Amino acid sequence: MTSTTPAAITWRRRRAAAATVWRQFLRDRGGVVGLVVLVLIIGLALLAPVLTDAAGLDPTQATGGRLQPPSGTYLLGTDELGRSVLLQLWWGARISLLVGVLATLVSVGIGTLFGVATAHFGGWVAAVLTRATDFFLVLPSLVLAIALSTVLDRGIFAIVLAIGVTSWPTTARLVRAQTLSVESRPYIERAWALGAGHLHVIGRHVLPAVLPLVFANTTLTVASSIIAESTLSFLGLGDPSAASWGTMLNSAMLSGAVTFGAWWYLLPPGLAIAVIVLAFMVCGRALESVLNPRLRER
């Protein structure tokens, strides 16, 4: 027997909406291909400790020659310390994805908080938060992230913090616009008339309507965060003890891989960054076209 309680009805509607979104997403071939690529890369990154030996990343245990070209033993050759480039590429996916996801969570969390508060409360609260958002929008986010990375102790979480606290204004503006649209609807006015408070309106009405669009924007933000992490690591501001794709490019530059013609040391991390960023982008665009009412109408 089907339950008719309000909570059960709400969950049935949400499951039906999620199923509809999934069916519409599957119609986008680019989004499906991007999702398959992401699942494959994330799966390989998670299985790295099971399928490979992390000891191969230790320079003291390297057995290959310096900048050795691809061979049967080293499929992608070796670096300047004799370590497998393929092994570094595999483990580097873990760091790049970890930093990208964590920085995105920080960025989206701050942006959602600022966006909802700016649109909901108005008055002096909106004025202060809008000025703060405009301040971060004017400043180049990469330059600010570089400045923060040089001040903070070098490490993964310093990179996460530097990227997260400099890349949230875009999300804040998106959430603010969506919140203003939601709060102009009649059922919000009825909620206020019935005595609803700020927490009830935000938690029960605003956030459920805003979060789908935030989720679509999150996939795009992950791609930007991965590029930012790779850029900071390439500039030598990442964690030198952690293998990431940006760190690999930095090491290749410092070791003279270009001079030696060691393309196997330069191309794999660069292509990996391009592939995963492209996969996140096409998935994000596909989700945005499904979840954004304006794009869906077009």
Short mmCIF file of C-alpha atoms in Angstrom, two decimals:
data_model
loop_
_atom_site.label_atom_id
_atom_site.label_comp_id
_atom_site.label_asym_id
_atom_site.label_seq_id
_atom_site.Cartn_x
_atom_site.Cartn_y
_atom_site.Cartn_z
CA MET A 1 0.00 0.00 0.00
CA THR A 2 1.37 3.37 -1.03
CA SER A 3 1.88 5.83 1.79
CA THR A 4 0.02 9.14 1.49
CA THR A 5 1.91 11.11 4.12
CA PRO A 6 3.30 14.48 2.97
CA ALA A 7 6.88 13.25 3.37
CA ALA A 8 6.23 10.14 1.27
CA ILE A 9 4.53 12.19 -1.45
CA THR A 10 7.46 14.62 -1.49
CA TRP A 11 10.00 11.82 -1.86
CA ARG A 12 7.98 10.20 -4.67
CA ARG A 13 7.92 13.49 -6.52
CA ARG A 14 11.66 13.94 -6.06
CA ARG A 15 12.40 10.42 -7.32
CA ALA A 16 10.18 11.02 -10.34
CA ALA A 17 11.94 14.34 -11.04
CA ALA A 18 15.37 12.68 -10.70
CA ALA A 19 14.32 9.93 -13.13
CA THR A 20 13.14 12.55 -15.61
CA VAL A 21 16.42 14.44 -15.34
CA TRP A 22 18.37 11.21 -15.88
CA ARG A 23 16.36 10.34 -19.01
CA GLN A 24 16.89 13.82 -20.43
CA PHE A 25 20.60 13.66 -19.61
CA LEU A 26 20.95 10.35 -21.48
CA ARG A 27 19.70 12.06 -24.63
CA ASP A 28 22.85 14.20 -24.69
CA ARG A 29 25.53 12.01 -26.27
CA GLY A 30 28.36 14.34 -25.29
CA GLY A 31 27.25 14.32 -21.67
CA VAL A 32 27.06 10.51 -21.63
CA VAL A 33 30.54 10.17 -23.15
CA GLY A 34 31.89 12.64 -20.61
CA LEU A 35 30.26 10.73 -17.77
CA VAL A 36 31.77 7.44 -18.96
CA VAL A 37 35.23 9.02 -19.15
CA LEU A 38 34.84 10.49 -15.65
CA VAL A 39 33.69 7.18 -14.18
CA LEU A 40 36.66 5.43 -15.79
CA ILE A 41 39.22 7.97 -14.55
CA ILE A 42 37.75 8.15 -11.04
CA GLY A 43 37.58 4.35 -10.85
CA LEU A 44 41.23 3.99 -11.87
CA ALA A 45 42.25 6.68 -9.38
CA LEU A 46 40.44 4.91 -6.54
CA LEU A 47 41.96 1.55 -7.50
CA ALA A 48 45.52 2.89 -7.73
CA PRO A 49 46.54 1.58 -4.25
CA VAL A 50 45.13 -1.85 -5.16
CA LEU A 51 46.51 -2.24 -8.67
CA THR A 52 49.87 -0.49 -8.24
CA ASP A 53 52.67 -0.14 -5.71
CA ALA A 54 53.16 3.37 -4.31
CA ALA A 55 56.78 2.51 -3.51
CA GLY A 56 57.56 3.17 -7.17
CA LEU A 57 57.03 6.88 -6.50
CA ASP A 58 59.97 6.93 -4.09
CA PRO A 59 63.08 8.23 -5.90
CA THR A 60 65.30 6.03 -3.73
CA GLN A 61 63.62 2.90 -5.11
CA ALA A 62 63.59 3.93 -8.77
CA THR A 63 65.11 1.32 -11.09
CA GLY A 64 64.78 2.97 -14.49
CA GLY A 65 67.23 5.13 -16.39
CA ARG A 66 67.04 8.90 -16.60
CA LEU A 67 64.39 10.08 -19.10
CA GLN A 68 64.18 6.61 -20.61
CA PRO A 69 61.76 6.47 -23.59
CA PRO A 70 58.67 4.21 -23.57
CA SER A 71 59.43 0.50 -23.57
CA GLY A 72 57.91 -2.80 -22.57
CA THR A 73 58.99 -2.24 -18.97
CA TYR A 74 57.95 1.43 -18.77
CA LEU A 75 55.01 2.03 -21.08
CA LEU A 76 55.27 5.81 -20.78
CA GLY A 77 59.00 5.99 -20.12
CA THR A 78 60.68 7.38 -17.01
CA ASP A 79 61.33 10.79 -15.49
CA GLU A 80 64.61 12.44 -14.56
CA LEU A 81 64.84 10.23 -11.44
CA GLY A 82 64.12 6.96 -13.22
CA ARG A 83 60.53 6.65 -11.96
CA SER A 84 57.69 5.38 -14.14
CA VAL A 85 55.75 8.24 -15.77
CA LEU A 86 52.69 6.01 -16.03
CA LEU A 87 52.76 5.33 -12.29
CA GLN A 88 53.04 9.05 -11.51
CA LEU A 89 50.23 9.80 -13.96
CA TRP A 90 48.03 7.19 -12.30
CA TRP A 91 48.63 8.43 -8.76
CA GLY A 92 48.56 12.04 -9.90
CA ALA A 93 44.92 11.59 -10.85
CA ARG A 94 44.11 11.05 -7.18
CA ILE A 95 45.67 14.34 -6.08
CA SER A 96 44.26 16.37 -8.96
CA LEU A 97 40.74 15.00 -8.44
CA LEU A 98 40.95 15.36 -4.66
CA VAL A 99 42.05 18.98 -4.83
CA GLY A 100 39.52 19.75 -7.57
CA VAL A 101 36.58 18.28 -5.64
CA LEU A 102 37.53 19.72 -2.23
CA ALA A 103 38.22 23.19 -3.66
CA THR A 104 34.88 23.04 -5.48
CA LEU A 105 33.04 22.14 -2.28
CA VAL A 106 34.61 25.13 -0.53
CA SER A 107 33.87 27.43 -3.46
CA VAL A 108 30.29 26.26 -4.00
CA GLY A 109 29.57 26.32 -0.26
CA ILE A 110 30.73 29.93 0.11
CA GLY A 111 29.03 31.00 -3.11
CA THR A 112 25.71 29.38 -2.19
CA LEU A 113 25.75 30.95 1.28
CA PHE A 114 26.53 34.41 -0.08
CA GLY A 115 24.07 34.12 -2.96
CA VAL A 116 21.10 33.00 -0.87
CA ALA A 117 21.79 35.51 1.91
CA THR A 118 22.20 38.39 -0.54
CA ALA A 119 18.91 37.70 -2.32
CA HIS A 120 16.88 36.65 0.73
CA PHE A 121 17.66 39.26 3.38
CA GLY A 122 18.24 42.39 1.31
CA GLY A 123 18.96 45.70 3.04
CA TRP A 124 22.37 46.28 4.56
CA VAL A 125 23.14 42.55 4.53
CA ALA A 126 22.73 42.43 0.75
CA ALA A 127 24.77 45.63 0.37
CA VAL A 128 27.72 44.26 2.37
CA LEU A 129 27.68 40.84 0.70
CA THR A 130 27.32 42.36 -2.76
CA ARG A 131 30.34 44.58 -2.19
CA ALA A 132 32.36 41.58 -0.99
CA THR A 133 31.32 39.60 -4.08
CA ASP A 134 32.20 42.49 -6.39
CA PHE A 135 35.59 42.82 -4.68
CA PHE A 136 36.49 39.19 -5.42
CA LEU A 137 35.08 39.46 -8.94
CA VAL A 138 37.34 42.41 -9.76
CA LEU A 139 40.49 40.70 -8.51
CA PRO A 140 42.02 38.06 -10.84
CA SER A 141 41.29 34.79 -9.05
CA LEU A 142 44.50 33.10 -10.20
CA VAL A 143 46.68 35.97 -9.00
CA LEU A 144 44.89 35.97 -5.64
CA ALA A 145 45.26 32.19 -5.37
CA ILE A 146 48.99 32.51 -6.08
CA ALA A 147 49.29 35.15 -3.36
CA LEU A 148 47.46 32.97 -0.83
CA SER A 149 49.52 29.92 -1.77
CA THR A 150 52.76 31.78 -1.10
CA VAL A 151 51.51 32.94 2.32
CA LEU A 152 50.09 29.60 3.49
CA ASP A 153 52.17 26.54 4.29
CA ARG A 154 52.72 24.48 1.17
CA GLY A 155 50.46 21.47 0.96
CA ILE A 156 47.33 20.04 -0.57
CA PHE A 157 44.91 21.77 1.77
CA ALA A 158 46.64 25.11 1.26
CA ILE A 159 45.95 24.74 -2.47
CA VAL A 160 42.35 23.76 -1.72
CA LEU A 161 41.86 26.82 0.47
CA ALA A 162 43.55 29.14 -2.02
CA ILE A 163 41.36 27.98 -4.90
CA GLY A 164 38.16 27.70 -2.87
CA VAL A 165 38.18 31.18 -1.34
CA THR A 166 38.96 32.89 -4.66
CA SER A 167 36.57 31.15 -7.07
CA TRP A 168 33.16 31.46 -5.37
CA PRO A 169 31.80 34.79 -6.78
CA THR A 170 30.46 33.18 -9.99
CA THR A 171 28.44 30.69 -7.97
CA ALA A 172 27.21 33.48 -5.68
CA ARG A 173 25.86 35.50 -8.60
CA LEU A 174 24.17 32.45 -10.10
CA VAL A 175 22.55 31.49 -6.79
CA ARG A 176 21.48 35.06 -6.11
CA ALA A 177 19.67 35.30 -9.45
CA GLN A 178 17.95 31.95 -8.94
CA THR A 179 16.97 32.84 -5.36
CA LEU A 180 15.40 36.12 -6.47
CA SER A 181 13.41 34.20 -9.09
CA VAL A 182 12.20 31.64 -6.55
CA GLU A 183 11.23 34.18 -3.89
CA SER A 184 9.06 36.09 -6.37
CA ARG A 185 6.69 33.12 -6.70
CA PRO A 186 3.27 33.12 -5.03
CA TYR A 187 3.87 30.14 -2.72
CA ILE A 188 6.70 32.05 -1.01
CA GLU A 189 4.28 34.89 -0.27
CA ARG A 190 1.80 32.38 1.15
CA ALA A 191 4.55 30.93 3.36
CA TRP A 192 5.32 34.39 4.74
CA ALA A 193 1.61 35.06 5.28
CA LEU A 194 1.26 31.82 7.25
CA GLY A 195 4.04 32.91 9.61
CA ALA A 196 7.03 31.07 8.18
CA GLY A 197 10.45 32.21 9.36
CA HIS A 198 13.67 32.75 7.45
CA LEU A 199 15.01 29.26 8.12
CA HIS A 200 11.77 27.64 6.97
CA VAL A 201 11.59 29.63 3.74
CA ILE A 202 15.25 29.06 2.91
CA GLY A 203 15.38 25.40 3.95
CA ARG A 204 12.02 24.22 2.64
CA HIS A 205 11.49 26.38 -0.43
CA VAL A 206 14.59 28.24 -1.63
CA LEU A 207 17.35 25.62 -1.33
CA PRO A 208 15.37 22.74 -2.96
CA ALA A 209 14.74 25.01 -5.95
CA VAL A 210 18.29 26.34 -6.13
CA LEU A 211 20.37 23.21 -5.49
CA PRO A 212 19.75 21.47 -8.87
CA LEU A 213 21.25 24.44 -10.68
CA VAL A 214 24.07 24.60 -8.13
CA PHE A 215 24.79 20.92 -8.75
CA ALA A 216 25.06 21.53 -12.50
CA ASN A 217 27.40 24.47 -11.87
CA THR A 218 29.48 22.30 -9.52
CA THR A 219 30.64 20.03 -12.34
CA LEU A 220 31.86 23.08 -14.25
CA THR A 221 33.59 24.43 -11.15
CA VAL A 222 35.47 21.15 -10.64
CA ALA A 223 37.00 21.55 -14.10
CA SER A 224 38.13 25.09 -13.28
CA SER A 225 39.53 23.94 -9.93
CA ILE A 226 41.58 21.19 -11.58
CA ILE A 227 43.04 23.71 -14.02
CA ALA A 228 43.83 26.08 -11.13
CA GLU A 229 45.51 23.29 -9.15
CA SER A 230 47.57 22.27 -12.16
CA THR A 231 48.60 25.88 -12.75
CA LEU A 232 49.66 26.45 -9.14
CA SER A 233 51.56 23.15 -9.04
CA PHE A 234 53.23 23.93 -12.37
CA LEU A 235 54.40 27.24 -10.87
CA GLY A 236 55.98 25.31 -8.00
CA LEU A 237 53.37 26.25 -5.37
CA GLY A 238 51.96 22.75 -4.87
CA ASP A 239 52.98 20.01 -2.49
CA PRO A 240 56.36 18.71 -3.74
CA SER A 241 55.88 15.40 -1.93
CA ALA A 242 52.56 14.63 -3.68
CA ALA A 243 52.41 13.47 -7.29
CA SER A 244 49.92 15.53 -9.29
CA TRP A 245 49.67 16.34 -12.97
CA GLY A 246 50.73 19.94 -12.39
CA THR A 247 53.72 18.80 -10.33
CA MET A 248 54.72 16.43 -13.14
CA LEU A 249 54.71 19.32 -15.63
CA ASN A 250 56.78 21.42 -13.22
CA SER A 251 59.33 18.61 -12.81
CA ALA A 252 59.45 18.08 -16.57
CA MET A 253 60.19 21.75 -17.12
CA LEU A 254 62.90 21.89 -14.44
CA SER A 255 64.57 18.69 -15.63
CA GLY A 256 64.91 19.93 -19.21
CA ALA A 257 62.53 17.44 -20.76
CA VAL A 258 61.94 19.80 -23.67
CA THR A 259 65.66 20.06 -24.40
CA PHE A 260 66.07 16.28 -24.28
CA GLY A 261 62.95 15.76 -26.42
CA ALA A 262 61.31 13.68 -23.69
CA TRP A 263 57.76 14.06 -25.06
CA TRP A 264 56.61 11.07 -22.98
CA TYR A 265 57.21 13.15 -19.84
CA LEU A 266 55.36 16.25 -21.08
CA LEU A 267 52.39 15.01 -23.10
CA PRO A 268 50.72 12.48 -20.72
CA PRO A 269 49.98 14.90 -17.82
CA GLY A 270 48.97 17.67 -20.23
CA LEU A 271 46.62 15.38 -22.12
CA ALA A 272 45.23 13.98 -18.86
CA ILE A 273 44.36 17.49 -17.67
CA ALA A 274 42.73 18.31 -21.01
CA VAL A 275 40.69 15.09 -21.09
CA ILE A 276 39.34 15.29 -17.54
CA VAL A 277 38.54 19.00 -17.82
CA LEU A 278 36.73 18.40 -21.12
CA ALA A 279 34.79 15.50 -19.56
CA PHE A 280 33.66 17.66 -16.64
CA MET A 281 32.75 20.49 -19.00
CA VAL A 282 30.54 18.41 -21.30
CA CYS A 283 28.86 16.76 -18.31
CA GLY A 284 28.26 20.15 -16.73
CA ARG A 285 26.84 21.62 -19.92
CA ALA A 286 24.55 18.63 -20.36
CA LEU A 287 23.30 18.90 -16.77
CA GLU A 288 22.89 22.65 -17.10
CA SER A 289 20.78 22.25 -20.23
CA VAL A 290 18.53 19.82 -18.34
CA LEU A 291 18.30 21.61 -14.99
CA ASN A 292 18.32 25.25 -16.12
CA PRO A 293 14.70 26.19 -17.01
CA ARG A 294 15.76 28.89 -19.48
CA LEU A 295 18.09 26.58 -21.41
CA ARG A 296 15.52 23.77 -21.31
CA GLU A 297 12.88 26.02 -22.86
CA ARG A 298 15.23 26.88 -25.71
#
